[in-house]
Short mmCIF file of N, CA and C in Angstrom, two decimals:
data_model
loop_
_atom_site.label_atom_id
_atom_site.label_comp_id
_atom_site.label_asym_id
_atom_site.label_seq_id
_atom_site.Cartn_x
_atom_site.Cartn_y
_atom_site.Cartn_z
N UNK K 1 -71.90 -52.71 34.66
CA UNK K 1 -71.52 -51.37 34.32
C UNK K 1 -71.70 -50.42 35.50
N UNK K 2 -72.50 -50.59 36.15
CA UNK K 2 -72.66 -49.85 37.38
C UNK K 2 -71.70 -50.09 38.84
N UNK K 3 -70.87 -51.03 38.31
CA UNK K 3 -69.78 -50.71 39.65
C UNK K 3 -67.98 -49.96 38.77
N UNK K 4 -68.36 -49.73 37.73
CA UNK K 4 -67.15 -49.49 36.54
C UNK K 4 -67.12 -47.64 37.40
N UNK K 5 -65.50 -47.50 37.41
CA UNK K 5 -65.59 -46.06 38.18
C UNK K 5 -65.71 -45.44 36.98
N UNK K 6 -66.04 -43.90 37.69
CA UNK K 6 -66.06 -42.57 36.63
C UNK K 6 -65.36 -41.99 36.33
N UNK K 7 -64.67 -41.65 35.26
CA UNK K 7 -63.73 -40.79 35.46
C UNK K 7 -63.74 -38.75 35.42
N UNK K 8 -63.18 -38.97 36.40
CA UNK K 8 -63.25 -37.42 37.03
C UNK K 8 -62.43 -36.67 35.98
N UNK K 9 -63.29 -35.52 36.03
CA UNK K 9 -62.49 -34.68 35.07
C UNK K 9 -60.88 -33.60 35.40
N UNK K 10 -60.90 -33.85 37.01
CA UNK K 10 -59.59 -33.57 37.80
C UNK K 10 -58.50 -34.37 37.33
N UNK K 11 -58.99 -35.49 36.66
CA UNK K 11 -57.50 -36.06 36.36
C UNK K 11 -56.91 -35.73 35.26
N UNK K 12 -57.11 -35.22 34.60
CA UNK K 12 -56.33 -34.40 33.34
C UNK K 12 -55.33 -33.36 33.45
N UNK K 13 -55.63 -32.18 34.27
CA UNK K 13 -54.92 -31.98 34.83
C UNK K 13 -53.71 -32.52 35.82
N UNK K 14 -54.05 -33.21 36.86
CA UNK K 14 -53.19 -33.98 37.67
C UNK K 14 -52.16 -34.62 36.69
N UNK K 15 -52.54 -35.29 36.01
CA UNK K 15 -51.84 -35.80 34.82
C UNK K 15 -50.33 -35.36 34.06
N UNK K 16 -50.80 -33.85 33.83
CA UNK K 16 -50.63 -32.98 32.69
C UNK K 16 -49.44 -32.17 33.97
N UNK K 17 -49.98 -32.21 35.19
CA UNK K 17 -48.75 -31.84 36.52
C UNK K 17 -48.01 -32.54 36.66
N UNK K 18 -48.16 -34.13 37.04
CA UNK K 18 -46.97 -34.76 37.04
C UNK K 18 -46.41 -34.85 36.08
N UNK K 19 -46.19 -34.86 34.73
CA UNK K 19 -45.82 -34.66 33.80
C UNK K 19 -45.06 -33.95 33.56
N UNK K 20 -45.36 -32.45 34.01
CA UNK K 20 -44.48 -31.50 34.27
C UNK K 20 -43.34 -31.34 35.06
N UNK K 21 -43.82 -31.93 36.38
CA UNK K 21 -42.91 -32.37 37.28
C UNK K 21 -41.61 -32.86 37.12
N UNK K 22 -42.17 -33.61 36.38
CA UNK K 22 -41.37 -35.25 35.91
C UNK K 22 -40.17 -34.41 34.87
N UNK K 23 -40.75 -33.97 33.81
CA UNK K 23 -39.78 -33.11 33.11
C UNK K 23 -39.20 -31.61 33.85
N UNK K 24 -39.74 -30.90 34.76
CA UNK K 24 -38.61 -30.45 35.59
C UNK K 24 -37.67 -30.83 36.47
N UNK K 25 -38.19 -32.04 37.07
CA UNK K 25 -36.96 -32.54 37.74
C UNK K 25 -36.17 -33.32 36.76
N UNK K 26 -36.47 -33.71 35.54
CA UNK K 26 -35.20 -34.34 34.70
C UNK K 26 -34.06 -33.31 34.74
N UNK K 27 -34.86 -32.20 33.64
CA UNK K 27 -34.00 -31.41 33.20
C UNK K 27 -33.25 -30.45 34.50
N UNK K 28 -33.53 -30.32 35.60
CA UNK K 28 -32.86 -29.47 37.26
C UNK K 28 -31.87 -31.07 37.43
N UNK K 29 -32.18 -32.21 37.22
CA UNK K 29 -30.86 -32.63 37.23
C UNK K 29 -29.62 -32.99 36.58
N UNK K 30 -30.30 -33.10 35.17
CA UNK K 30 -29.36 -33.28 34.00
C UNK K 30 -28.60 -31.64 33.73
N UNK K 31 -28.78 -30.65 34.57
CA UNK K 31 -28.06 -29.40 34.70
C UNK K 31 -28.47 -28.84 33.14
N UNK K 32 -29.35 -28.80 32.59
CA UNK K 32 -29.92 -28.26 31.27
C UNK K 32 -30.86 -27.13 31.06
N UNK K 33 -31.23 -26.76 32.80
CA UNK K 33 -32.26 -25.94 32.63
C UNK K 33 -31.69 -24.41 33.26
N UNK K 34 -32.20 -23.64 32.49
CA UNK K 34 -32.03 -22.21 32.46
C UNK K 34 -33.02 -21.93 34.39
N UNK K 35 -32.63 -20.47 34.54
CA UNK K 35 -33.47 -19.94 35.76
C UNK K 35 -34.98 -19.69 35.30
N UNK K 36 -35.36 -19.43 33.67
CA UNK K 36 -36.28 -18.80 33.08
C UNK K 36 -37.08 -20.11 33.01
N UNK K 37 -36.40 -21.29 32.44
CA UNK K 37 -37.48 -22.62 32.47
C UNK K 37 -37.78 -23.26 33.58
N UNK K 38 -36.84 -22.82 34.65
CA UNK K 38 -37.59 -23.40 35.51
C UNK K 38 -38.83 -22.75 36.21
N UNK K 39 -38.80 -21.15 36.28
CA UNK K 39 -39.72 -20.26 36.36
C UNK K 39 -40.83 -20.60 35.65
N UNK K 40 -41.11 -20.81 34.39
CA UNK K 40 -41.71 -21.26 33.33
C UNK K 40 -42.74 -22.94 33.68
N UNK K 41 -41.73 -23.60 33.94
CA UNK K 41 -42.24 -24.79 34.57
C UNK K 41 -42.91 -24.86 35.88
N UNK K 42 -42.31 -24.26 36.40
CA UNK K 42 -43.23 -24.07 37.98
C UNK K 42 -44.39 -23.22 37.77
N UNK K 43 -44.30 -21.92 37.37
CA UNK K 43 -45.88 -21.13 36.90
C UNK K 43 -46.63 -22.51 36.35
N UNK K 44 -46.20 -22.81 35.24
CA UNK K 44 -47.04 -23.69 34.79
C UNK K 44 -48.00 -24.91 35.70
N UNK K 45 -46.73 -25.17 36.59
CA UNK K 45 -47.24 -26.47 37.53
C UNK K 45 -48.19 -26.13 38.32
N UNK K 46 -48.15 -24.64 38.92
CA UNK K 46 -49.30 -24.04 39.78
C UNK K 46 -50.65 -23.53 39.34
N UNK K 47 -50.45 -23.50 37.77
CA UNK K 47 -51.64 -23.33 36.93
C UNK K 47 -52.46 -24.18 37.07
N UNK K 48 -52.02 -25.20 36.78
CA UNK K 48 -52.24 -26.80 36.78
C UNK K 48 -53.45 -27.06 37.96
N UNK K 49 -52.45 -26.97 39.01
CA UNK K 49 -52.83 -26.98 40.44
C UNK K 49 -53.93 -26.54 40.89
N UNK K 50 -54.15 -25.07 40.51
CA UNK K 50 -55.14 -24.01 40.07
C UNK K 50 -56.58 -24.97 39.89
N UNK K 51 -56.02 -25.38 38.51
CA UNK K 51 -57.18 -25.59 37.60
C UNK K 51 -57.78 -26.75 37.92
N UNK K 52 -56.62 -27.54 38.59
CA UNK K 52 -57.36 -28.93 39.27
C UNK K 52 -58.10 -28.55 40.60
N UNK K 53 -58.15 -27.70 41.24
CA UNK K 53 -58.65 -27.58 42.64
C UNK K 53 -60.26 -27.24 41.94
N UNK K 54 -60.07 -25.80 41.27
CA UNK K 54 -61.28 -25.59 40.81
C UNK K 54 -62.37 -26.15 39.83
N UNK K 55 -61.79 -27.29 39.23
CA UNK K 55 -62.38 -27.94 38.66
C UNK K 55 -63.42 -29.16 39.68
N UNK K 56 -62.39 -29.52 40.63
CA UNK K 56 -62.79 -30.72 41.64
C UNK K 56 -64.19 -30.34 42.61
N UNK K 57 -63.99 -28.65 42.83
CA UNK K 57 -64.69 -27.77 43.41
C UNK K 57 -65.78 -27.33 42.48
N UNK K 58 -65.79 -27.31 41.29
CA UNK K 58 -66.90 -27.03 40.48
C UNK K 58 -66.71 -25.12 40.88
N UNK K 59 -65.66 -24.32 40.70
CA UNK K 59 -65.63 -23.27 40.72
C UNK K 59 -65.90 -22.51 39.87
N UNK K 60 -65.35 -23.27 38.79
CA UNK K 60 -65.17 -22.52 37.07
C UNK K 60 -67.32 -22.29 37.00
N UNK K 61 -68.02 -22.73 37.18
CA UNK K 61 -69.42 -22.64 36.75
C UNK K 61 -70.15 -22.15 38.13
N UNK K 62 -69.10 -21.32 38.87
CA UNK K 62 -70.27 -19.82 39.52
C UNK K 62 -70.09 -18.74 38.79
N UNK K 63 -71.12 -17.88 38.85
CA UNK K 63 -71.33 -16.75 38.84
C UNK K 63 -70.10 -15.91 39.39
N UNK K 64 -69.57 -15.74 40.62
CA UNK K 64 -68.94 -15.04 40.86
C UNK K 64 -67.08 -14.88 40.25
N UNK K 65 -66.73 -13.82 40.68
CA UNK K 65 -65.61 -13.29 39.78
C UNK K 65 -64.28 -13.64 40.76
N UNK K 66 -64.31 -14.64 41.62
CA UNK K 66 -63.51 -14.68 42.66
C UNK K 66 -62.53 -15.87 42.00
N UNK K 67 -62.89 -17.02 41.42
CA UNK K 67 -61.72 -17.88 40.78
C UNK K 67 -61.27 -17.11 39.52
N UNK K 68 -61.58 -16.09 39.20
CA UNK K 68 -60.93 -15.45 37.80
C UNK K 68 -59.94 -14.79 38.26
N UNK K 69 -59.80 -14.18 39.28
CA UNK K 69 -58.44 -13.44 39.85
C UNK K 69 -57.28 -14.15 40.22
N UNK K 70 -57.45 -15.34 40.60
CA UNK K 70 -56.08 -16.32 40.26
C UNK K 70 -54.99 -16.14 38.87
N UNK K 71 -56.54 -16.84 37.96
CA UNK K 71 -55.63 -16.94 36.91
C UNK K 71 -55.00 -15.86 35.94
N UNK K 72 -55.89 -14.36 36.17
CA UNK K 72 -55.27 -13.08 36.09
C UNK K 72 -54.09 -12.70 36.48
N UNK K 73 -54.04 -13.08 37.80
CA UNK K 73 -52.43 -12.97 38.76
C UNK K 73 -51.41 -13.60 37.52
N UNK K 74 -52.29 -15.06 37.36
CA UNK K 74 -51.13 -16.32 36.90
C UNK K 74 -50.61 -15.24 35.25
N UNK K 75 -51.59 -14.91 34.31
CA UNK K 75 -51.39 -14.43 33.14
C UNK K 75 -50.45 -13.57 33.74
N UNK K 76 -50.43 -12.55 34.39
CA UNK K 76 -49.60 -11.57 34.27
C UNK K 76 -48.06 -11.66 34.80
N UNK K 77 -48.20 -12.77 35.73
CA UNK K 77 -46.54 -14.01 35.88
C UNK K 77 -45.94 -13.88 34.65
N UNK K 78 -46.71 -14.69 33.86
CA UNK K 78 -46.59 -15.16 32.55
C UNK K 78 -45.82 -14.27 31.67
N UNK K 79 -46.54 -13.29 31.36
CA UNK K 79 -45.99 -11.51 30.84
C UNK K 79 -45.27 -11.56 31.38
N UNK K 80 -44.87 -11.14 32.66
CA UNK K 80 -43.59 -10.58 33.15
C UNK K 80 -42.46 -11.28 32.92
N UNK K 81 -42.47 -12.92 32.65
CA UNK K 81 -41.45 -13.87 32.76
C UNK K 81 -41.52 -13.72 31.07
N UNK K 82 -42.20 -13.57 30.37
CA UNK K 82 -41.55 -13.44 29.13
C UNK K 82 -40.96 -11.77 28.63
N UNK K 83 -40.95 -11.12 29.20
CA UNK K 83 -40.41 -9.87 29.21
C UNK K 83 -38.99 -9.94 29.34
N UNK K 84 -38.39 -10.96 30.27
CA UNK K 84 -36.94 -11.41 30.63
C UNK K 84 -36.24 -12.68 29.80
#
């Protein structure tokens, strides 16, 4: 049991990105996707991205207020792209 790897909690995310990926580039080639989903899909993918860096980094469990302004930025993407 002690040579069995660990699994990192970065890969859920990573996961949950290619995934995304995978279904934006279907749908950008099957000519099905709107300008708004792909907007939609990419915010999303960089969320992702986001959340995997800071997770890998152990960011989310400081004290300081410096990884919260990302995902503030990201929410208010979000708003604006559903406004259109």
């Amino acid at each position: 049991m002690q040579n069995a790897p660990r699994f990192k909690p970065e890969y859920i995310p990573i996961l949950i990105m290619v995934i995304m990926t995978l279904v934006l580039l279907l749908t950008l080639f099957s000519g099905l996707a709107s300008i708004k989903d792909i907007m939609t899909n990419i915010l999303v993918i960089i969320l992702l991205g986001f959340l995997t860096v800071d997770v890998k980094n152990h960011s989310l469990e400081s004290e300081s207020l410096r990884p919260a302004y990302k995902y503030i930025v990201m929410i208010i993407l979000f708003s604006l792209l559903s406004l259109f």
